[in-house]
mmCIF file of C-alpha atoms and ligand atoms in Angstrom:
data_model
loop_
_atom_site.group_PDB
_atom_site.id
_atom_site.type_symbol
_atom_site.label_atom_id
_atom_site.label_comp_id
_atom_site.label_asym_id
_atom_site.label_seq_id
_atom_site.Cartn_x
_atom_site.Cartn_y
_atom_site.Cartn_z
ATOM 1 C CA UNK K 727 -0.171 1.088 23.371
ATOM 2 C CA UNK K 728 0.908 4.110 23.368
ATOM 3 C CA UNK K 729 4.149 4.193 20.727
ATOM 4 C CA UNK K 730 7.504 6.258 23.254
ATOM 5 C CA UNK K 731 8.681 7.363 19.579
ATOM 6 C CA UNK K 732 11.602 9.575 18.965
ATOM 7 C CA UNK K 733 13.134 7.446 22.327
ATOM 8 C CA UNK K 734 15.115 4.347 22.173
ATOM 9 C CA UNK K 735 12.955 1.577 23.783
ATOM 10 C CA UNK K 736 15.093 -1.451 24.117
ATOM 11 C CA UNK K 737 17.733 -1.274 26.670
ATOM 12 C CA UNK K 738 19.164 -5.003 24.749
ATOM 13 C CA UNK K 739 18.134 -4.654 21.345
ATOM 14 C CA UNK K 740 17.521 -8.259 20.449
ATOM 15 C CA UNK K 741 19.718 -7.654 17.194
ATOM 16 C CA UNK K 742 22.717 -5.776 16.521
ATOM 17 C CA UNK K 743 23.575 -5.682 12.835
ATOM 18 C CA UNK K 744 27.162 -4.552 13.489
ATOM 19 C CA UNK K 745 28.842 -8.508 12.388
ATOM 20 C CA UNK K 746 26.409 -8.116 9.093
ATOM 21 C CA UNK K 747 28.115 -4.656 8.392
ATOM 22 C CA UNK K 748 24.720 -3.108 7.964
ATOM 23 C CA UNK K 749 23.550 -0.132 10.190
ATOM 24 C CA UNK K 750 22.155 -1.134 14.521
ATOM 25 C CA UNK K 751 20.533 2.277 14.480
ATOM 26 C CA UNK K 752 18.645 3.740 12.662
ATOM 27 C CA UNK K 753 16.353 6.988 12.074
ATOM 28 C CA UNK K 754 13.143 7.163 10.759
ATOM 29 C CA UNK K 755 12.472 10.703 10.055
ATOM 30 C CA UNK K 756 8.809 10.903 8.877
ATOM 31 C CA UNK K 757 6.795 14.469 7.647
ATOM 32 C CA UNK K 758 3.542 13.852 6.481
ATOM 33 C CA UNK K 759 3.736 18.635 5.967
ATOM 34 C CA UNK K 760 3.087 16.888 1.544
ATOM 35 C CA UNK K 761 -0.247 18.311 0.744
ATOM 36 C CA UNK K 762 -1.802 15.571 3.211
ATOM 37 C CA UNK K 763 -4.402 14.511 5.316
ATOM 38 C CA UNK K 764 -2.265 12.385 7.828
ATOM 39 C CA UNK K 765 -5.027 9.311 6.410
ATOM 40 C CA UNK K 766 -1.410 7.333 5.629
ATOM 41 C CA UNK K 767 -0.170 7.797 9.295
ATOM 42 C CA UNK K 768 -3.358 6.775 10.594
ATOM 43 C CA UNK K 769 -3.668 3.908 8.729
ATOM 44 C CA UNK K 770 -0.152 2.551 8.874
ATOM 45 C CA UNK K 771 -0.946 2.048 12.727
ATOM 46 C CA UNK K 772 -3.529 -0.540 12.046
ATOM 47 C CA UNK K 773 -0.577 -3.346 10.847
ATOM 48 C CA UNK K 774 -0.386 -6.387 12.640
ATOM 49 C CA UNK K 775 2.823 -8.061 10.552
ATOM 50 C CA UNK K 776 4.737 -6.431 11.075
ATOM 51 C CA UNK K 777 3.552 -3.545 14.180
ATOM 52 C CA UNK K 778 4.807 -0.370 14.300
ATOM 53 C CA UNK K 779 5.329 -1.037 17.730
ATOM 54 C CA UNK K 780 6.694 -3.934 17.601
ATOM 55 C CA UNK K 781 9.286 -2.720 15.348
ATOM 56 C CA UNK K 782 10.066 0.319 17.099
ATOM 57 C CA UNK K 783 10.533 -2.410 20.194
ATOM 58 C CA UNK K 784 12.736 -4.632 18.640
ATOM 59 C CA UNK K 785 10.554 -7.341 18.614
ATOM 60 C CA UNK K 786 10.664 -7.959 15.035
ATOM 61 C CA UNK K 787 14.449 -10.204 14.162
ATOM 62 C CA UNK K 788 17.122 -9.115 12.872
ATOM 63 C CA UNK K 789 16.278 -5.253 12.504
ATOM 64 C CA UNK K 790 18.335 -2.225 13.753
ATOM 65 C CA UNK K 791 17.204 -0.457 16.454
ATOM 66 C CA UNK K 792 14.240 1.855 14.667
ATOM 67 C CA UNK K 793 13.672 5.919 16.859
ATOM 68 C CA UNK K 794 10.058 6.865 14.783
ATOM 69 C CA UNK K 795 10.482 10.694 14.491
ATOM 70 C CA UNK K 796 6.704 11.449 13.784
ATOM 71 C CA UNK K 797 4.921 13.875 14.945
ATOM 72 C CA UNK K 798 0.827 12.100 15.437
ATOM 73 C CA UNK K 799 3.471 9.006 16.753
ATOM 74 C CA UNK K 800 5.465 11.408 18.761
ATOM 75 C CA UNK K 801 2.952 11.703 21.302
ATOM 76 C CA UNK K 802 5.887 12.924 24.523
ATOM 77 C CA UNK K 803 8.360 15.287 21.809
ATOM 78 C CA UNK K 804 6.901 18.138 21.121
ATOM 79 C CA UNK K 805 8.017 21.474 19.683
ATOM 80 C CA UNK K 806 11.838 22.490 19.184
ATOM 81 C CA UNK K 807 12.136 19.060 20.804
ATOM 82 C CA UNK K 808 10.093 16.986 17.967
ATOM 83 C CA UNK K 809 12.343 19.590 15.467
ATOM 84 C CA UNK K 810 15.526 18.438 16.394
ATOM 85 C CA UNK K 811 16.534 15.287 14.642
ATOM 86 C CA UNK K 812 15.118 16.714 11.619
ATOM 87 C CA UNK K 813 17.102 20.082 12.182
ATOM 88 C CA UNK K 814 20.113 18.100 12.825
ATOM 89 C CA UNK K 815 19.954 16.137 9.492
ATOM 90 C CA UNK K 816 19.006 18.805 7.659
ATOM 91 C CA UNK K 817 22.787 20.536 8.790
ATOM 92 C CA UNK K 818 24.040 17.322 8.540
ATOM 93 C CA UNK K 819 24.804 16.224 11.577
ATOM 94 C CA UNK K 820 22.489 13.397 12.348
ATOM 95 C CA UNK K 821 23.733 11.197 15.144
ATOM 96 C CA UNK K 822 22.258 7.873 12.947
ATOM 97 C CA UNK K 823 21.487 7.590 9.448
ATOM 98 C CA UNK K 824 17.422 8.062 8.425
ATOM 99 C CA UNK K 825 15.282 7.463 6.796
ATOM 100 C CA UNK K 826 13.334 9.683 4.696
ATOM 101 C CA UNK K 827 9.170 8.872 4.767
ATOM 102 C CA UNK K 828 7.241 11.761 3.248
ATOM 103 C CA UNK K 829 3.276 11.463 3.046
ATOM 104 C CA UNK K 830 0.731 13.816 1.023
ATOM 105 C CA UNK K 831 2.533 15.445 -2.766
ATOM 106 C CA UNK K 832 5.034 18.230 -3.550
ATOM 107 C CA UNK K 833 4.146 21.799 -4.045
ATOM 108 C CA UNK K 834 5.265 23.858 -6.523
ATOM 109 C CA UNK K 835 7.163 26.297 -4.937
ATOM 110 C CA UNK K 836 8.448 27.874 -8.210
ATOM 111 C CA UNK K 837 4.748 28.833 -9.035
ATOM 112 C CA UNK K 838 4.793 31.133 -6.163
ATOM 113 C CA UNK K 839 7.964 32.528 -7.139
ATOM 114 C CA UNK K 840 8.964 32.293 -3.256
ATOM 115 C CA UNK K 841 6.038 35.018 -2.357
ATOM 116 C CA UNK K 842 4.403 32.499 0.370
ATOM 117 C CA UNK K 843 4.049 28.641 0.864
ATOM 118 C CA UNK K 844 1.688 26.360 0.106
ATOM 119 C CA UNK K 845 2.211 23.816 3.446
ATOM 120 C CA UNK K 846 5.320 24.359 5.681
ATOM 121 C CA UNK K 847 7.445 22.138 8.478
ATOM 122 C CA UNK K 848 8.030 23.988 11.503
ATOM 123 C CA UNK K 849 9.819 27.516 11.121
ATOM 124 C CA UNK K 850 13.283 29.326 10.410
ATOM 125 C CA UNK K 851 15.078 29.674 13.574
ATOM 126 C CA UNK K 852 16.578 32.948 12.972
ATOM 127 C CA UNK K 853 13.778 34.660 11.098
ATOM 128 C CA UNK K 854 11.204 32.600 12.093
ATOM 129 C CA UNK K 855 9.089 32.165 9.407
ATOM 130 C CA UNK K 856 7.807 28.509 7.696
ATOM 131 C CA UNK K 857 9.779 26.357 6.066
ATOM 132 C CA UNK K 858 8.132 25.053 3.288
ATOM 133 C CA UNK K 859 8.063 21.057 2.887
ATOM 134 C CA UNK K 860 10.410 22.048 -0.160
ATOM 135 C CA UNK K 861 13.048 23.666 2.091
ATOM 136 C CA UNK K 862 13.172 20.148 4.043
ATOM 137 C CA UNK K 863 13.384 18.415 0.447
ATOM 138 C CA UNK K 864 16.213 19.802 -0.479
ATOM 139 C CA UNK K 865 18.284 19.573 2.040
ATOM 140 C CA UNK K 866 17.000 16.141 3.656
ATOM 141 C CA UNK K 867 16.496 14.046 0.509
ATOM 142 C CA UNK K 868 20.249 14.108 -0.180
ATOM 143 C CA UNK K 869 21.190 13.012 2.862
ATOM 144 C CA UNK K 870 18.958 10.201 3.338
ATOM 145 C CA UNK K 871 19.675 6.873 3.903
ATOM 146 C CA UNK K 872 17.228 5.633 2.079
ATOM 147 C CA UNK K 873 13.860 7.610 1.042
ATOM 148 C CA UNK K 874 9.881 6.650 0.654
ATOM 149 C CA UNK K 875 6.438 7.484 -0.468
ATOM 150 C CA UNK K 876 3.368 6.835 2.140
ATOM 151 C CA UNK K 877 0.654 7.371 0.414
ATOM 152 C CA UNK K 878 -0.382 7.424 -3.438
ATOM 153 C CA UNK K 879 -0.402 11.328 -2.860
ATOM 154 C CA UNK K 880 3.620 11.202 -1.757
ATOM 155 C CA UNK K 881 4.312 8.919 -4.904
ATOM 156 C CA UNK K 882 2.696 10.811 -7.770
ATOM 157 C CA UNK K 883 1.048 13.532 -6.057
ATOM 158 C CA UNK K 884 -2.249 11.857 -5.765
ATOM 159 C CA UNK K 885 -5.617 14.237 -5.730
ATOM 160 C CA UNK K 886 -3.928 17.079 -4.491
ATOM 161 C CA UNK K 887 -2.215 16.594 -8.505
ATOM 162 C CA UNK K 888 -5.509 16.083 -10.912
ATOM 163 C CA UNK K 889 -6.269 18.816 -13.710
ATOM 164 C CA UNK K 890 -6.882 22.265 -12.317
ATOM 165 C CA UNK K 891 -5.326 21.904 -9.476
ATOM 166 C CA UNK K 892 -3.453 25.554 -8.369
ATOM 167 C CA UNK K 893 -0.367 24.377 -6.203
ATOM 168 C CA UNK K 894 1.267 22.186 -8.899
ATOM 169 C CA UNK K 895 1.246 19.012 -7.121
ATOM 170 C CA UNK K 896 3.809 16.749 -8.100
ATOM 171 C CA UNK K 897 5.174 13.501 -6.466
ATOM 172 C CA UNK K 898 8.103 13.004 -5.246
ATOM 173 C CA UNK K 899 9.810 11.211 -7.689
ATOM 174 C CA UNK K 900 8.590 14.467 -10.039
ATOM 175 C CA UNK K 901 10.565 16.568 -7.534
ATOM 176 C CA UNK K 902 13.833 14.527 -6.755
ATOM 177 C CA UNK K 903 13.044 13.202 -10.420
ATOM 178 C CA UNK K 904 12.819 9.434 -11.077
ATOM 179 C CA UNK K 905 17.049 9.036 -11.405
ATOM 180 C CA UNK K 906 16.922 9.758 -8.253
ATOM 181 C CA UNK K 907 19.357 7.626 -5.554
ATOM 182 C CA UNK K 908 19.568 8.354 -2.191
ATOM 183 C CA UNK K 909 22.686 7.492 0.170
ATOM 184 C CA UNK K 910 21.835 3.973 0.195
ATOM 185 C CA UNK K 911 22.020 3.634 -3.601
ATOM 186 C CA UNK K 912 17.853 3.441 -3.865
ATOM 187 C CA UNK K 913 15.546 4.820 -5.725
ATOM 188 C CA UNK K 914 12.164 6.737 -4.068
ATOM 189 C CA UNK K 915 9.892 4.188 -2.477
ATOM 190 C CA UNK K 916 6.625 4.602 -3.170
ATOM 191 C CA UNK K 917 4.327 3.055 -1.010
ATOM 192 C CA UNK K 918 1.330 4.312 -3.389
ATOM 193 C CA UNK K 919 -2.754 3.751 -2.049
ATOM 194 C CA UNK K 920 -4.599 6.301 -0.658
ATOM 195 C CA UNK K 921 -4.309 5.582 2.149
ATOM 196 C CA UNK K 922 -2.177 3.653 2.293
ATOM 197 C CA UNK K 923 -2.994 -0.849 3.323
ATOM 198 C CA UNK K 924 -1.445 -1.173 6.601
ATOM 199 C CA UNK K 925 0.744 -3.736 5.249
ATOM 200 C CA UNK K 926 1.915 -2.926 2.448
ATOM 201 C CA UNK K 927 3.654 0.127 3.916
ATOM 202 C CA UNK K 928 4.878 -1.667 7.139
ATOM 203 C CA UNK K 929 6.237 -4.469 4.954
ATOM 204 C CA UNK K 930 7.745 -2.910 2.293
ATOM 205 C CA UNK K 931 9.720 -0.271 5.328
ATOM 206 C CA UNK K 932 10.862 -3.595 7.201
ATOM 207 C CA UNK K 933 12.084 -5.256 3.832
ATOM 208 C CA UNK K 934 14.058 -1.107 3.774
ATOM 209 C CA UNK K 935 15.388 -1.988 7.422
ATOM 210 C CA UNK K 936 16.698 -5.112 6.780
ATOM 211 C CA UNK K 937 18.339 -4.063 3.722
ATOM 212 C CA UNK K 938 20.104 -1.700 6.186
ATOM 213 C CA UNK K 939 20.470 -3.728 8.430
ATOM 214 C CA UNK K 940 22.812 -5.722 5.919
ATOM 215 C CA UNK K 941 20.204 -8.774 5.899
ATOM 216 C CA UNK K 942 17.718 -8.260 2.719
ATOM 217 C CA UNK K 943 18.505 -6.638 -0.876
ATOM 218 C CA UNK K 944 17.228 -4.405 -1.841
ATOM 219 C CA UNK K 945 14.036 -4.302 -1.849
ATOM 220 C CA UNK K 946 12.423 -5.009 -6.329
ATOM 221 C CA UNK K 947 10.862 -2.118 -7.099
ATOM 222 C CA UNK K 948 9.072 -1.725 -10.608
ATOM 223 C CA UNK K 949 8.865 1.355 -13.564
ATOM 224 C CA UNK K 950 6.675 3.109 -11.254
ATOM 225 C CA UNK K 951 8.793 1.975 -8.487
ATOM 226 C CA UNK K 952 6.171 0.324 -6.825
ATOM 227 C CA UNK K 953 6.685 -3.262 -4.433
ATOM 228 C CA UNK K 954 6.755 -5.826 -7.808
ATOM 229 C CA UNK K 955 5.294 -8.298 -4.836
ATOM 230 C CA UNK K 956 2.348 -5.894 -3.842
ATOM 231 C CA UNK K 957 1.466 -4.116 -6.861
ATOM 232 C CA UNK K 958 2.075 -6.522 -9.623
ATOM 233 C CA UNK K 959 -1.502 -8.331 -9.659
ATOM 234 C CA UNK K 960 -4.118 -6.380 -10.411
ATOM 235 C CA UNK K 961 -7.282 -6.163 -8.011
ATOM 236 C CA UNK K 962 -9.625 -8.349 -9.813
ATOM 237 C CA UNK K 963 -7.560 -10.762 -10.166
ATOM 238 C CA UNK K 964 -8.010 -11.349 -6.788
ATOM 239 C CA UNK K 965 -11.474 -10.451 -5.975
ATOM 240 C CA UNK K 966 -14.021 -12.148 -4.266
ATOM 241 C CA UNK K 967 -15.658 -11.778 -7.530
ATOM 242 C CA UNK K 968 -14.264 -12.034 -10.035
ATOM 243 C CA UNK K 969 -16.316 -15.536 -10.650
ATOM 244 C CA UNK K 970 -18.994 -13.416 -11.331
ATOM 245 C CA UNK K 971 -17.562 -10.735 -13.577
ATOM 246 C CA UNK K 972 -16.119 -14.695 -16.027
ATOM 247 C CA UNK K 973 -19.730 -16.090 -15.437
ATOM 248 C CA UNK K 974 -20.969 -12.502 -16.789
ATOM 249 C CA UNK K 975 -22.957 -11.919 -13.704
ATOM 250 C CA UNK K 976 -23.109 -8.248 -12.948
ATOM 251 C CA UNK K 977 -24.338 -6.342 -10.296
ATOM 252 C CA UNK K 978 -26.482 -3.346 -11.048
ATOM 253 C CA UNK K 979 -26.359 -1.541 -8.014
ATOM 254 C CA UNK K 980 -24.117 -1.682 -4.972
ATOM 255 C CA UNK K 981 -27.355 -4.484 -3.045
ATOM 256 C CA UNK K 982 -25.524 -6.828 -5.013
ATOM 257 C CA UNK K 983 -22.932 -10.336 -4.370
ATOM 258 C CA UNK K 984 -22.126 -9.488 -7.886
ATOM 259 C CA UNK K 985 -19.824 -7.910 -10.289
ATOM 260 C CA UNK K 986 -19.348 -4.406 -9.666
ATOM 261 C CA UNK K 987 -18.011 -3.447 -12.625
ATOM 262 C CA UNK K 988 -21.409 -1.887 -14.580
ATOM 263 C CA UNK K 989 -21.630 0.732 -11.116
ATOM 264 C CA UNK K 990 -17.749 1.371 -11.530
ATOM 265 C CA UNK K 991 -14.985 -0.695 -10.718
ATOM 266 C CA UNK K 992 -11.681 -0.262 -12.192
ATOM 267 C CA UNK K 993 -10.461 -3.802 -10.719
ATOM 268 C CA UNK K 994 -9.922 -5.227 -13.828
ATOM 269 C CA UNK K 995 -7.319 -2.654 -15.303
ATOM 270 C CA UNK K 996 -6.032 -1.593 -11.128
ATOM 271 C CA UNK K 997 -2.462 -2.365 -9.976
ATOM 272 C CA UNK K 998 -3.182 -3.133 -6.312
ATOM 273 C CA UNK K 999 -3.341 -6.385 -4.007
ATOM 274 C CA UNK K 1000 -5.862 -4.866 -1.446
ATOM 275 C CA UNK K 1001 -8.827 -7.680 -2.148
ATOM 276 C CA UNK K 1002 -6.272 -10.496 -1.344
ATOM 277 C CA UNK K 1003 -4.865 -9.248 1.183
ATOM 278 C CA UNK K 1004 -8.071 -7.676 2.567
ATOM 279 C CA UNK K 1005 -7.336 -4.314 4.737
ATOM 280 C CA UNK K 1006 -7.411 -4.578 8.262
ATOM 281 C CA UNK K 1007 -5.905 -8.605 10.283
ATOM 282 C CA UNK K 1008 -7.192 -9.443 6.395
ATOM 283 C CA UNK K 1009 -10.799 -8.071 6.876
ATOM 284 C CA UNK K 1010 -12.193 -6.036 4.247
ATOM 285 C CA UNK K 1011 -10.477 -4.750 1.444
ATOM 286 C CA UNK K 1012 -12.313 -3.015 -1.376
ATOM 287 C CA UNK K 1013 -15.036 -5.885 -4.206
ATOM 288 C CA UNK K 1014 -14.983 -7.716 -1.330
ATOM 289 C CA UNK K 1015 -17.010 -5.907 0.918
ATOM 290 C CA UNK K 1016 -18.743 -3.286 -2.062
ATOM 291 C CA UNK K 1017 -16.829 -0.785 -2.535
ATOM 292 C CA UNK K 1018 -15.560 -0.188 -6.285
ATOM 293 C CA UNK K 1019 -11.908 0.359 -6.796
ATOM 294 C CA UNK K 1020 -11.334 3.278 -7.811
ATOM 295 C CA UNK K 1021 -7.653 2.872 -9.038
ATOM 296 C CA UNK K 1022 -6.182 4.998 -5.813
ATOM 297 C CA UNK K 1023 -2.801 2.937 -5.753
ATOM 298 C CA UNK K 1024 -2.758 4.345 -9.397
ATOM 299 C CA UNK K 1025 -0.083 6.984 -10.791
ATOM 300 C CA UNK K 1026 -3.695 8.579 -13.374
ATOM 301 C CA UNK K 1027 -5.197 8.353 -10.349
ATOM 302 C CA UNK K 1028 -7.936 10.230 -9.641
ATOM 303 C CA UNK K 1029 -8.182 12.329 -13.063
ATOM 304 C CA UNK K 1030 -8.294 8.604 -15.567
ATOM 305 C CA UNK K 1031 -10.749 6.788 -12.690
ATOM 306 C CA UNK K 1032 -13.819 9.768 -12.798
ATOM 307 C CA UNK K 1033 -15.895 10.228 -12.537
ATOM 308 C CA UNK K 1034 -15.865 7.699 -10.165
ATOM 309 C CA UNK K 1035 -18.876 4.391 -10.219
ATOM 310 C CA UNK K 1036 -19.600 5.027 -13.324
ATOM 311 C CA UNK K 1037 -19.133 2.562 -15.295
ATOM 312 C CA UNK K 1038 -15.766 2.164 -16.273
ATOM 313 C CA UNK K 1039 -14.469 3.460 -20.203
ATOM 314 C CA UNK K 1040 -13.763 -0.002 -22.012
ATOM 315 C CA UNK K 1041 -15.457 -2.320 -18.559
ATOM 316 C CA UNK K 1042 -18.035 -2.345 -21.263
ATOM 317 C CA UNK K 1043 -16.816 -3.342 -24.561
ATOM 318 C CA UNK K 1044 -15.519 -6.113 -22.306
ATOM 319 C CA UNK K 1045 -18.200 -6.831 -20.314
ATOM 320 C CA UNK K 1046 -20.207 -7.495 -23.463
ATOM 321 C CA UNK K 1047 -17.731 -9.342 -24.959
ATOM 322 C CA UNK K 1048 -18.234 -11.650 -21.867
ATOM 323 C CA UNK K 1049 -22.136 -11.825 -20.956
ATOM 324 C CA UNK K 1050 -22.714 -14.386 -24.246
ATOM 325 C CA UNK K 1051 -19.985 -16.681 -23.230
ATOM 326 C CA UNK K 1052 -20.491 -15.729 -19.744
ATOM 327 C CA UNK K 1053 -24.146 -16.687 -19.615
ATOM 328 C CA UNK K 1054 -23.533 -19.927 -21.455
ATOM 329 C CA UNK K 1055 -21.751 -21.800 -19.643
ATOM 330 C CA UNK K 1056 -23.633 -20.329 -15.943
ATOM 331 C CA UNK K 1057 -26.149 -22.483 -17.176
ATOM 332 C CA UNK K 1058 -23.747 -25.089 -18.124
ATOM 333 C CA UNK K 1059 -22.408 -25.240 -14.948
ATOM 334 C CA UNK K 1060 -25.992 -24.446 -13.300
ATOM 335 C CA UNK K 1061 -27.291 -28.223 -14.337
ATOM 336 C CA UNK K 1062 -24.078 -29.425 -13.165
ATOM 337 C CA UNK K 1063 -24.379 -28.301 -10.311
ATOM 338 C CA UNK K 1064 -27.852 -30.008 -9.656
ATOM 339 C CA UNK K 1065 -25.802 -33.573 -10.579
ATOM 340 C CA UNK K 1066 -23.212 -32.754 -8.129
ATOM 341 C CA UNK K 1067 -26.069 -31.271 -5.357
ATOM 342 C CA UNK K 1068 -27.390 -35.654 -5.405
ATOM 343 C CA UNK K 1069 -26.123 -38.342 -4.005
ATOM 344 C CA UNK K 1070 -24.923 -42.028 -5.608
ATOM 345 C CA UNK K 1071 -28.014 -44.641 -6.117
ATOM 346 C CA UNK K 1072 -25.915 -47.000 -3.670
ATOM 347 C CA UNK K 1073 -25.599 -45.229 -0.829
ATOM 348 C CA UNK K 1074 -29.514 -47.133 0.581
ATOM 349 C CA UNK K 1075 -30.163 -49.100 3.476
ATOM 350 C CA UNK K 1076 -31.713 -52.218 1.184
ATOM 351 C CA UNK K 1077 -30.518 -55.968 1.112
ATOM 352 C CA UNK K 1078 -28.633 -55.415 -1.909
ATOM 353 C CA UNK K 1079 -25.137 -54.154 -2.657
ATOM 354 C CA UNK K 1080 -25.284 -52.036 -5.601
ATOM 355 C CA UNK K 1081 -22.497 -50.102 -5.750
ATOM 356 C CA UNK K 1082 -20.564 -52.786 -7.768
ATOM 357 C CA UNK K 1083 -18.472 -54.328 -5.775
ATOM 358 C CA UNK K 1084 -17.024 -57.101 -7.544
ATOM 359 C CA UNK K 1085 -16.223 -59.331 -5.304
ATOM 360 C CA UNK K 1086 -14.207 -61.392 -7.528
ATOM 361 C CA UNK K 1087 -11.832 -58.895 -8.263
ATOM 362 C CA UNK K 1088 -7.986 -59.992 -7.113
ATOM 363 C CA UNK K 1089 -4.692 -57.361 -8.116
HETATM 364 FE FE1 LIG U 2207 -4.647 11.856 2.332
HETATM 365 FE FE2 LIG U 2207 -4.828 9.878 0.721
HETATM 366 FE FE3 LIG U 2207 -3.370 11.641 -0.199
HETATM 367 FE FE4 LIG U 2207 -2.597 9.802 2.061
HETATM 368 S S1 LIG U 2207 -2.862 9.333 -0.199
HETATM 369 S S2 LIG U 2207 -2.454 12.483 2.689
HETATM 370 S S3 LIG U 2207 -4.363 8.900 2.410
HETATM 371 S S4 LIG U 2207 -4.815 12.165 0.649
HETATM 372 FE FE1 LIG U 2208 -13.201 -7.383 -11.018
HETATM 373 FE FE2 LIG U 2208 -14.058 -5.168 -9.507
HETATM 374 FE FE3 LIG U 2208 -16.081 -7.095 -10.531
HETATM 375 FE FE4 LIG U 2208 -14.335 -7.323 -8.369
HETATM 376 S S1 LIG U 2208 -15.583 -6.172 -8.893
HETATM 377 S S2 LIG U 2208 -14.534 -9.062 -10.805
HETATM 378 S S3 LIG U 2208 -12.242 -6.272 -9.471
HETATM 379 S S4 LIG U 2208 -14.232 -5.376 -11.675
HETATM 380 FE FE1 LIG U 2209 -7.737 1.730 -4.257
HETATM 381 FE FE2 LIG U 2209 -9.094 0.216 -5.923
HETATM 382 FE FE3 LIG U 2209 -6.582 -0.685 -4.158
HETATM 383 FE FE4 LIG U 2209 -9.519 -0.751 -2.769
HETATM 384 S S1 LIG U 2209 -8.904 -2.017 -4.776
HETATM 385 S S2 LIG U 2209 -7.324 -0.236 -2.117
HETATM 386 S S3 LIG U 2209 -9.882 1.474 -4.454
HETATM 387 S S4 LIG U 2209 -6.491 0.632 -5.355
#
């Protein structure tokens, strides 16, 4: 369906936050003009629980009315019409409290001393010069009710911030300060992933919206400002192939259903729920479907995980240690597997009952 973003769709919204002393209407100002590929916007549209359409149309009970301004998802708004709510918010004249969503990393304008810009969003109304992302962040972040980083680039810098980059790119919290607090007293809410897993993002946004409605506490975040319930476990702990690892049974190439640690999987040390959750509608999830985990959700991504598809540092030691244990356990389990693959001998069609039944038994 087409999302009529930037307009309020539901005439009679099924919920109102007025009685709960929260907000009844919230704008989402989404800027993907960080150092970005727009992959997080594209990924977000695949979410089913909840779908962005459901939130915008007021179909999720208890949420405020939501107006989404996102350049890809606002097809009916163009040019100045699209920029209007951003300009108003930058002047402190937003008509509603707003959640600022940033996609892409923040380049360092200081290193070029105002001489040009790395990335921009709209033009200055007086001079016609492009307005750098940093200009918008300086004005919007302090006025935002919440600030959300969509994707690893916005959260920690990501691939634009790797060693040797010329832009000095960084994550939102690196730019605003790790002690930054929004108008809603929230730190930057990081939803890493390159791109974001669709439901991870929409679930977090929904929690923030419930909090804005006064219907939920702040989302619990870990020390890297990630939602704890999404990033508290490792890839390995949710991987379909984990039993192969435990049995020391490793794939030698990608054409194998076995554990991929020897061909580059970083899952044992990476915080991500994608193998458990799947990618779209529960299907997929990197190692589950043959893709090694390259740590794309992590603050150290990508440098700490390169070169991709080589055996991870430290992985060889743990896989050497588990190999004899795994081989022994695998052999024992193989024997037990043969035993339990046979039916008991008393299941036959002969004249004598041999099941051990005792007709004289009384309780
Ligand atoms: Fe693109 Fe990945 Fe950066 Fe998102 S995190 S903007 S998907 S490179
Ligand atoms: Fe762990 Fe990766 Fe092996 Fe899965 S494929 S069991 S995540 S090392
Ligand atoms: Fe990224 Fe690894 Fe999670 Fe896949 S499993 S999304 S590569 S962190």
